[in-house]
PDB file of C-alpha atoms and ligand atoms in Angstrom:
ATOM      1  CA  MET A   1      70.187  96.503-131.147  1.00  0.00           C
ATOM      2  CA  GLU A   2      67.050  94.924-129.908  1.00  0.00           C
ATOM      3  CA  LYS A   3      66.248  91.531-131.401  1.00  0.00           C
ATOM      4  CA  PRO A   4      62.794  90.618-132.641  1.00  0.00           C
ATOM      5  CA  GLY A   5      60.966  88.089-130.394  1.00  0.00           C
ATOM      6  CA  ILE A   6      61.414  84.384-130.832  1.00  0.00           C
ATOM      7  CA  ILE A   7      58.586  81.796-130.197  1.00  0.00           C
ATOM      8  CA  LEU A   8      58.812  78.850-127.889  1.00  0.00           C
ATOM      9  CA  GLY A   9      57.064  75.701-129.057  1.00  0.00           C
ATOM     10  CA  VAL A  10      56.795  73.185-126.210  1.00  0.00           C
ATOM     11  CA  ASN A  11      56.700  69.529-127.095  1.00  0.00           C
ATOM     12  CA  VAL A  12      54.625  67.578-124.665  1.00  0.00           C
ATOM     13  CA  ASP A  13      55.288  64.060-125.988  1.00  0.00           C
ATOM     14  CA  HIS A  14      57.064  63.013-122.946  1.00  0.00           C
ATOM     15  CA  VAL A  15      54.096  63.797-120.657  1.00  0.00           C
ATOM     16  CA  ALA A  16      52.368  61.075-122.591  1.00  0.00           C
ATOM     17  CA  THR A  17      55.583  58.851-122.275  1.00  0.00           C
ATOM     18  CA  LEU A  18      55.028  59.013-118.479  1.00  0.00           C
ATOM     19  CA  ARG A  19      51.419  58.051-118.928  1.00  0.00           C
ATOM     20  CA  GLN A  20      52.279  55.182-121.185  1.00  0.00           C
ATOM     21  CA  ALA A  21      54.635  53.769-118.547  1.00  0.00           C
ATOM     22  CA  ARG A  22      51.558  52.745-116.579  1.00  0.00           C
ATOM     23  CA  GLY A  23      49.094  52.561-119.692  1.00  0.00           C
ATOM     24  CA  GLY A  24      46.562  54.590-117.601  1.00  0.00           C
ATOM     25  CA  ALA A  25      45.175  58.053-118.108  1.00  0.00           C
ATOM     26  CA  GLU A  26      47.650  60.223-116.212  1.00  0.00           C
ATOM     27  CA  PRO A  27      49.528  62.505-116.626  1.00  0.00           C
ATOM     28  CA  ASP A  28      47.402  63.694-119.667  1.00  0.00           C
ATOM     29  CA  PRO A  29      49.415  65.524-122.265  1.00  0.00           C
ATOM     30  CA  LEU A  30      46.357  67.745-122.703  1.00  0.00           C
ATOM     31  CA  MET A  31      46.784  69.021-119.211  1.00  0.00           C
ATOM     32  CA  GLY A  32      50.453  69.385-119.915  1.00  0.00           C
ATOM     33  CA  ALA A  33      49.636  71.609-122.896  1.00  0.00           C
ATOM     34  CA  THR A  34      47.086  73.713-120.962  1.00  0.00           C
ATOM     35  CA  LEU A  35      49.717  74.344-118.338  1.00  0.00           C
ATOM     36  CA  ALA A  36      52.464  75.013-120.902  1.00  0.00           C
ATOM     37  CA  ILE A  37      50.226  77.546-122.514  1.00  0.00           C
ATOM     38  CA  LEU A  38      49.654  79.232-119.174  1.00  0.00           C
ATOM     39  CA  GLY A  39      53.447  79.384-118.669  1.00  0.00           C
ATOM     40  CA  GLY A  40      53.729  81.300-121.899  1.00  0.00           C
ATOM     41  CA  ALA A  41      54.302  78.612-124.599  1.00  0.00           C
ATOM     42  CA  ASP A  42      53.629  80.121-127.916  1.00  0.00           C
ATOM     43  CA  GLY A  43      52.848  76.800-129.492  1.00  0.00           C
ATOM     44  CA  ILE A  44      52.418  73.089-128.633  1.00  0.00           C
ATOM     45  CA  THR A  45      54.138  70.314-130.515  1.00  0.00           C
ATOM     46  CA  VAL A  46      53.156  66.523-130.530  1.00  0.00           C
ATOM     47  CA  HIS A  47      54.880  63.903-132.529  1.00  0.00           C
ATOM     48  CA  LEU A  48      52.425  61.180-133.618  1.00  0.00           C
ATOM     49  CA  ARG A  49      54.745  58.338-134.205  1.00  0.00           C
ATOM     50  CA  GLU A  50      54.066  55.330-136.490  1.00  0.00           C
ATOM     51  CA  ASP A  51      54.090  53.101-133.366  1.00  0.00           C
ATOM     52  CA  ARG A  52      51.988  55.598-131.050  1.00  0.00           C
ATOM     53  CA  ARG A  53      54.567  55.131-128.339  1.00  0.00           C
ATOM     54  CA  HIS A  54      53.572  58.275-126.561  1.00  0.00           C
ATOM     55  CA  ILE A  55      50.951  60.620-128.283  1.00  0.00           C
ATOM     56  CA  ASN A  56      48.090  58.681-129.784  1.00  0.00           C
ATOM     57  CA  ASP A  57      45.305  59.522-132.149  1.00  0.00           C
ATOM     58  CA  ARG A  58      42.938  60.525-129.258  1.00  0.00           C
ATOM     59  CA  ASP A  59      45.510  62.889-127.946  1.00  0.00           C
ATOM     60  CA  LEU A  60      46.007  64.486-131.257  1.00  0.00           C
ATOM     61  CA  ARG A  61      42.227  64.970-131.842  1.00  0.00           C
ATOM     62  CA  LEU A  62      41.536  66.504-128.516  1.00  0.00           C
ATOM     63  CA  MET A  63      44.802  68.604-128.765  1.00  0.00           C
ATOM     64  CA  ARG A  64      43.343  70.134-131.856  1.00  0.00           C
ATOM     65  CA  GLU A  65      40.231  71.043-129.949  1.00  0.00           C
ATOM     66  CA  LEU A  66      42.233  72.428-126.972  1.00  0.00           C
ATOM     67  CA  VAL A  67      45.048  74.365-128.636  1.00  0.00           C
ATOM     68  CA  THR A  68      43.490  77.325-130.415  1.00  0.00           C
ATOM     69  CA  GLY A  69      45.018  80.522-129.179  1.00  0.00           C
ATOM     70  CA  VAL A  70      48.584  79.300-130.063  1.00  0.00           C
ATOM     71  CA  GLU A  71      49.872  77.145-132.907  1.00  0.00           C
ATOM     72  CA  LEU A  72      49.611  73.422-132.881  1.00  0.00           C
ATOM     73  CA  ASN A  73      52.598  71.824-134.571  1.00  0.00           C
ATOM     74  CA  LEU A  74      52.269  68.103-135.645  1.00  0.00           C
ATOM     75  CA  GLU A  75      55.526  66.522-135.943  1.00  0.00           C
ATOM     76  CA  MET A  76      55.436  63.471-138.225  1.00  0.00           C
ATOM     77  CA  ALA A  77      57.166  61.232-140.782  1.00  0.00           C
ATOM     78  CA  PRO A  78      56.380  62.094-144.438  1.00  0.00           C
ATOM     79  CA  VAL A  79      54.295  59.020-144.983  1.00  0.00           C
ATOM     80  CA  GLY A  80      50.883  58.776-146.445  1.00  0.00           C
ATOM     81  CA  GLU A  81      49.041  57.767-143.182  1.00  0.00           C
ATOM     82  CA  MET A  82      50.376  60.722-141.343  1.00  0.00           C
ATOM     83  CA  VAL A  83      49.664  63.120-144.183  1.00  0.00           C
ATOM     84  CA  GLU A  84      46.046  61.969-144.307  1.00  0.00           C
ATOM     85  CA  ILE A  85      45.926  62.459-140.412  1.00  0.00           C
ATOM     86  CA  ALA A  86      47.392  65.841-140.641  1.00  0.00           C
ATOM     87  CA  ILE A  87      44.981  66.984-143.390  1.00  0.00           C
ATOM     88  CA  SER A  88      41.950  65.752-141.472  1.00  0.00           C
ATOM     89  CA  THR A  89      43.296  67.369-138.078  1.00  0.00           C
ATOM     90  CA  LYS A  90      44.508  70.626-139.622  1.00  0.00           C
ATOM     91  CA  PRO A  91      47.241  71.761-137.260  1.00  0.00           C
ATOM     92  CA  GLU A  92      48.644  75.144-137.945  1.00  0.00           C
ATOM     93  CA  MET A  93      51.904  73.604-139.012  1.00  0.00           C
ATOM     94  CA  SER A  94      53.424  70.306-139.608  1.00  0.00           C
ATOM     95  CA  THR A  95      57.175  69.437-139.050  1.00  0.00           C
ATOM     96  CA  LEU A  96      58.431  66.796-141.218  1.00  0.00           C
ATOM     97  CA  VAL A  97      60.994  64.457-139.598  1.00  0.00           C
ATOM     98  CA  PRO A  98      62.814  61.195-140.408  1.00  0.00           C
ATOM     99  CA  GLU A  99      61.541  58.423-138.207  1.00  0.00           C
ATOM    100  CA  LYS A 100      63.186  55.139-137.312  1.00  0.00           C
ATOM    101  CA  ARG A 101      61.177  52.556-135.406  1.00  0.00           C
ATOM    102  CA  ARG A 102      63.907  51.820-132.765  1.00  0.00           C
ATOM    103  CA  GLU A 103      65.187  55.214-132.083  1.00  0.00           C
ATOM    104  CA  LEU A 104      64.729  56.834-128.652  1.00  0.00           C
ATOM    105  CA  THR A 105      64.193  60.177-130.297  1.00  0.00           C
ATOM    106  CA  THR A 106      64.538  61.765-133.669  1.00  0.00           C
ATOM    107  CA  GLU A 107      68.254  60.926-134.469  1.00  0.00           C
ATOM    108  CA  GLY A 108      69.031  63.185-137.446  1.00  0.00           C
ATOM    109  CA  GLY A 109      67.766  65.536-140.024  1.00  0.00           C
ATOM    110  CA  LEU A 110      65.843  64.607-143.057  1.00  0.00           C
ATOM    111  CA  ASP A 111      67.732  63.421-146.164  1.00  0.00           C
ATOM    112  CA  VAL A 112      65.926  65.998-148.311  1.00  0.00           C
ATOM    113  CA  LYS A 113      67.858  65.209-151.598  1.00  0.00           C
ATOM    114  CA  GLY A 114      67.605  61.495-151.150  1.00  0.00           C
ATOM    115  CA  GLU A 115      63.836  61.591-150.482  1.00  0.00           C
ATOM    116  CA  PHE A 116      62.972  64.515-152.557  1.00  0.00           C
ATOM    117  CA  LYS A 117      59.995  63.101-154.265  1.00  0.00           C
ATOM    118  CA  ARG A 118      58.272  61.816-151.280  1.00  0.00           C
ATOM    119  CA  LEU A 119      59.042  64.982-149.357  1.00  0.00           C
ATOM    120  CA  SER A 120      57.912  67.358-151.928  1.00  0.00           C
ATOM    121  CA  GLU A 121      54.837  65.471-152.447  1.00  0.00           C
ATOM    122  CA  ALA A 122      54.015  65.532-148.827  1.00  0.00           C
ATOM    123  CA  VAL A 123      54.821  69.351-148.705  1.00  0.00           C
ATOM    124  CA  LYS A 124      52.468  69.949-151.667  1.00  0.00           C
ATOM    125  CA  LYS A 125      49.448  68.138-150.017  1.00  0.00           C
ATOM    126  CA  LEU A 126      49.930  69.608-146.633  1.00  0.00           C
ATOM    127  CA  LYS A 127      50.230  73.067-147.997  1.00  0.00           C
ATOM    128  CA  GLY A 128      47.307  72.493-150.195  1.00  0.00           C
ATOM    129  CA  ALA A 129      45.272  71.800-147.039  1.00  0.00           C
ATOM    130  CA  GLY A 130      46.336  75.143-145.556  1.00  0.00           C
ATOM    131  CA  ILE A 131      49.066  73.672-143.221  1.00  0.00           C
ATOM    132  CA  ASP A 132      52.396  75.434-143.052  1.00  0.00           C
ATOM    133  CA  VAL A 133      55.281  73.008-143.532  1.00  0.00           C
ATOM    134  CA  SER A 134      58.689  72.943-141.791  1.00  0.00           C
ATOM    135  CA  LEU A 135      61.416  70.510-142.677  1.00  0.00           C
ATOM    136  CA  PHE A 136      63.728  69.209-139.773  1.00  0.00           C
ATOM    137  CA  ILE A 137      67.196  69.348-141.336  1.00  0.00           C
ATOM    138  CA  ALA A 138      70.829  69.305-140.292  1.00  0.00           C
ATOM    139  CA  PRO A 139      72.431  72.740-140.265  1.00  0.00           C
ATOM    140  CA  ASP A 140      74.365  72.460-143.555  1.00  0.00           C
ATOM    141  CA  GLU A 141      74.256  74.036-146.954  1.00  0.00           C
ATOM    142  CA  ARG A 142      73.124  70.926-148.870  1.00  0.00           C
ATOM    143  CA  SER A 143      69.999  70.427-146.649  1.00  0.00           C
ATOM    144  CA  VAL A 144      68.970  74.005-146.680  1.00  0.00           C
ATOM    145  CA  GLU A 145      69.141  74.102-150.451  1.00  0.00           C
ATOM    146  CA  TRP A 146      67.135  71.070-150.993  1.00  0.00           C
ATOM    147  CA  ALA A 147      64.654  72.003-148.303  1.00  0.00           C
ATOM    148  CA  ALA A 148      64.078  75.262-150.244  1.00  0.00           C
ATOM    149  CA  LYS A 149      63.423  73.411-153.512  1.00  0.00           C
ATOM    150  CA  ALA A 150      60.996  70.983-151.862  1.00  0.00           C
ATOM    151  CA  GLY A 151      58.690  73.930-151.380  1.00  0.00           C
ATOM    152  CA  ALA A 152      58.379  74.146-147.618  1.00  0.00           C
ATOM    153  CA  GLN A 153      57.805  77.525-145.858  1.00  0.00           C
ATOM    154  CA  MET A 154      60.029  76.804-143.041  1.00  0.00           C
ATOM    155  CA  VAL A 155      62.934  74.646-141.802  1.00  0.00           C
ATOM    156  CA  GLU A 156      63.938  73.606-138.266  1.00  0.00           C
ATOM    157  CA  LEU A 157      67.544  73.307-137.896  1.00  0.00           C
ATOM    158  CA  HIS A 158      68.775  70.292-135.768  1.00  0.00           C
ATOM    159  CA  THR A 159      70.518  71.663-132.634  1.00  0.00           C
ATOM    160  CA  GLY A 160      71.384  68.170-131.400  1.00  0.00           C
ATOM    161  CA  TYR A 161      75.033  68.356-132.896  1.00  0.00           C
ATOM    162  CA  TYR A 162      75.415  71.571-130.875  1.00  0.00           C
ATOM    163  CA  ALA A 163      73.767  70.184-127.784  1.00  0.00           C
ATOM    164  CA  ASN A 164      75.864  66.868-127.745  1.00  0.00           C
ATOM    165  CA  ALA A 165      79.147  68.551-128.604  1.00  0.00           C
ATOM    166  CA  ASP A 166      82.019  68.997-126.021  1.00  0.00           C
ATOM    167  CA  ARG A 167      82.898  72.346-124.963  1.00  0.00           C
ATOM    168  CA  LYS A 168      85.293  73.001-127.871  1.00  0.00           C
ATOM    169  CA  GLY A 169      82.886  71.516-130.524  1.00  0.00           C
ATOM    170  CA  MET A 170      80.011  73.490-129.230  1.00  0.00           C
ATOM    171  CA  GLN A 171      81.216  76.756-130.615  1.00  0.00           C
ATOM    172  CA  LYS A 172      81.873  75.301-133.993  1.00  0.00           C
ATOM    173  CA  GLU A 173      78.491  73.611-134.094  1.00  0.00           C
ATOM    174  CA  LEU A 174      76.888  77.079-133.043  1.00  0.00           C
ATOM    175  CA  GLU A 175      78.596  78.531-136.052  1.00  0.00           C
ATOM    176  CA  ARG A 176      77.143  76.060-138.321  1.00  0.00           C
ATOM    177  CA  VAL A 177      73.710  76.743-136.998  1.00  0.00           C
ATOM    178  CA  ARG A 178      74.403  80.469-137.409  1.00  0.00           C
ATOM    179  CA  SER A 179      75.500  80.260-140.991  1.00  0.00           C
ATOM    180  CA  ALA A 180      72.609  77.833-141.804  1.00  0.00           C
ATOM    181  CA  ILE A 181      70.220  80.372-140.506  1.00  0.00           C
ATOM    182  CA  ASP A 182      71.567  83.052-142.968  1.00  0.00           C
ATOM    183  CA  MET A 183      71.514  80.554-145.872  1.00  0.00           C
ATOM    184  CA  ALA A 184      68.026  79.559-145.168  1.00  0.00           C
ATOM    185  CA  ARG A 185      66.758  83.016-144.843  1.00  0.00           C
ATOM    186  CA  GLY A 186      68.624  83.912-147.950  1.00  0.00           C
ATOM    187  CA  ALA A 187      66.595  81.195-149.823  1.00  0.00           C
ATOM    188  CA  GLY A 188      63.375  82.813-148.449  1.00  0.00           C
ATOM    189  CA  LEU A 189      62.636  80.266-145.631  1.00  0.00           C
ATOM    190  CA  LEU A 190      61.454  81.025-142.064  1.00  0.00           C
ATOM    191  CA  VAL A 191      63.920  79.366-139.720  1.00  0.00           C
ATOM    192  CA  ASN A 192      63.301  77.481-136.458  1.00  0.00           C
ATOM    193  CA  ALA A 193      65.744  75.472-134.376  1.00  0.00           C
ATOM    194  CA  GLY A 194      65.371  72.600-131.865  1.00  0.00           C
ATOM    195  CA  HIS A 195      66.334  69.257-130.326  1.00  0.00           C
ATOM    196  CA  GLY A 196      68.544  68.732-127.227  1.00  0.00           C
ATOM    197  CA  LEU A 197      68.012  72.211-126.030  1.00  0.00           C
ATOM    198  CA  ASN A 198      68.191  72.649-122.227  1.00  0.00           C
ATOM    199  CA  TYR A 199      68.402  75.120-119.443  1.00  0.00           C
ATOM    200  CA  SER A 200      72.151  75.372-119.798  1.00  0.00           C
ATOM    201  CA  ASN A 201      72.641  75.411-123.543  1.00  0.00           C
ATOM    202  CA  VAL A 202      69.659  77.388-124.785  1.00  0.00           C
ATOM    203  CA  HIS A 203      70.967  80.855-124.249  1.00  0.00           C
ATOM    204  CA  GLN A 204      73.407  80.880-127.188  1.00  0.00           C
ATOM    205  CA  VAL A 205      70.941  79.505-129.637  1.00  0.00           C
ATOM    206  CA  ALA A 206      68.157  81.913-128.503  1.00  0.00           C
ATOM    207  CA  ALA A 207      70.443  84.777-129.078  1.00  0.00           C
ATOM    208  CA  LEU A 208      71.215  83.995-132.733  1.00  0.00           C
ATOM    209  CA  PRO A 209      69.581  86.558-134.985  1.00  0.00           C
ATOM    210  CA  GLY A 210      67.142  85.432-137.688  1.00  0.00           C
ATOM    211  CA  LEU A 211      65.374  82.699-135.704  1.00  0.00           C
ATOM    212  CA  ARG A 212      61.475  82.453-135.779  1.00  0.00           C
ATOM    213  CA  GLY A 213      61.184  79.986-133.041  1.00  0.00           C
ATOM    214  CA  LEU A 214      62.725  77.279-130.809  1.00  0.00           C
ATOM    215  CA  TYR A 215      61.110  73.903-130.240  1.00  0.00           C
ATOM    216  CA  ILE A 216      61.880  72.283-126.859  1.00  0.00           C
ATOM    217  CA  GLY A 217      60.612  69.219-125.206  1.00  0.00           C
ATOM    218  CA  HIS A 218      62.561  66.799-123.005  1.00  0.00           C
ATOM    219  CA  SER A 219      64.334  69.255-120.740  1.00  0.00           C
ATOM    220  CA  ILE A 220      61.052  71.224-119.965  1.00  0.00           C
ATOM    221  CA  VAL A 221      59.018  68.012-119.094  1.00  0.00           C
ATOM    222  CA  ALA A 222      62.102  66.793-116.941  1.00  0.00           C
ATOM    223  CA  ARG A 223      62.198  70.108-115.164  1.00  0.00           C
ATOM    224  CA  ALA A 224      58.483  70.088-114.611  1.00  0.00           C
ATOM    225  CA  VAL A 225      58.629  66.599-112.923  1.00  0.00           C
ATOM    226  CA  LEU A 226      61.252  67.733-110.502  1.00  0.00           C
ATOM    227  CA  SER A 227      59.965  71.346-109.833  1.00  0.00           C
ATOM    228  CA  GLY A 228      56.450  69.764-109.048  1.00  0.00           C
ATOM    229  CA  MET A 229      57.863  67.029-106.729  1.00  0.00           C
ATOM    230  CA  LYS A 230      57.858  68.933-103.522  1.00  0.00           C
ATOM    231  CA  GLU A 231      54.209  70.014-103.913  1.00  0.00           C
ATOM    232  CA  ALA A 232      53.148  66.573-104.974  1.00  0.00           C
ATOM    233  CA  VAL A 233      54.631  64.893-102.031  1.00  0.00           C
ATOM    234  CA  SER A 234      53.288  67.419 -99.650  1.00  0.00           C
ATOM    235  CA  ALA A 235      49.718  66.899-101.068  1.00  0.00           C
ATOM    236  CA  MET A 236      50.007  63.202-100.699  1.00  0.00           C
ATOM    237  CA  LYS A 237      51.371  63.562 -97.234  1.00  0.00           C
ATOM    238  CA  SER A 238      48.479  65.838 -96.192  1.00  0.00           C
ATOM    239  CA  LEU A 239      45.936  63.259 -97.427  1.00  0.00           C
ATOM    240  CA  ILE A 240      47.616  60.473 -95.527  1.00  0.00           C
ATOM    241  CA  THR A 241      48.071  62.552 -92.368  1.00  0.00           C
ATOM    242  CA  GLU A 242      44.330  63.491 -92.545  1.00  0.00           C
ATOM    243  CA  ALA A 243      43.165  59.910 -92.957  1.00  0.00           C
ATOM    244  CA  ARG A 244      44.938  58.942 -89.664  1.00  0.00           C
ATOM    245  CA  GLY A 245      42.702  61.571 -87.880  1.00  0.00           C
TER     246      GLY A 245
HETATM  247  N1  PXP B   1      62.261  69.253-132.813  1.00  0.00           N
HETATM  248  C1  PXP B   1      62.113  68.074-133.471  1.00  0.00           C
HETATM  249  C2  PXP B   1      61.985  68.110-134.966  1.00  0.00           C
HETATM  250  C3  PXP B   1      62.149  66.960-132.610  1.00  0.00           C
HETATM  251  O1  PXP B   1      62.180  65.789-133.214  1.00  0.00           O
HETATM  252  C4  PXP B   1      62.250  67.025-131.252  1.00  0.00           C
HETATM  253  C5  PXP B   1      62.077  65.778-130.338  1.00  0.00           C
HETATM  254  O2  PXP B   1      60.864  65.236-130.462  1.00  0.00           O
HETATM  255  C6  PXP B   1      62.336  68.384-130.695  1.00  0.00           C
HETATM  256  C7  PXP B   1      62.483  69.415-131.464  1.00  0.00           C
HETATM  257  C8  PXP B   1      62.499  68.474-129.157  1.00  0.00           C
HETATM  258  O3  PXP B   1      63.579  67.978-128.759  1.00  0.00           O
HETATM  259  P1  PXP B   1      64.060  67.771-127.258  1.00  0.00           P
HETATM  260  O4  PXP B   1      62.932  66.885-126.713  1.00  0.00           O
HETATM  261  O5  PXP B   1      65.372  67.201-127.229  1.00  0.00           O
HETATM  262  O6  PXP B   1      63.813  69.273-126.683  1.00  0.00           O
END
């Protein structure tokens, strides 16, 4: 049986991480987004963090101007400042994530029940501004149930548990994702998945029925750095050789 298509949202945060390592202008995540779109990305994701450690306000503003033919997904904490920024930027969608200052990356899914009031208020404001909302949650029944109550149109199931599991655990984690997809769809939600997906583990997740989209960042940026290395060195070598006559 043929499966319907699935979208790929490319997270370009780590292009900006590399830029921030020198505090200069390159590589520019806008250029990263342009090339990602040329490569077939169906959407671009940026996570504007409270500490602006990679993507900053200028990036988001220009990204909104640049990304028009595909969806712009603003990943953010459900806090007042970000909700205001989202409303004035108007991305097609916003993915709400928990955010801890010292974490290296988003560590877990949202505690939707525990933070229900804050989340449902953020969802309401964003939806009121015409922005579709997705909640990043663990693939479990309780999270799905509360996400549906919070009024979001979508969830993104956290695939980090699957990605980080050992060989034996992976199948179990994949099953958790599979049944969370069914539950979420049963509750009327559109279902995405992401986090920790890479060139070796994406296949099994991409093959799951019922998924709307996959959101992938680090592994794509890591691959891009290496696949471009030969050409980058060769261009530099030519310049140097030319200068020596
Ligand atoms: N989805 C969400 C909600 C995330 O927080 C992240 C990380 O920024 C991703 C997807 C992408 O994860 P990765 O960089 O591991 O592909």
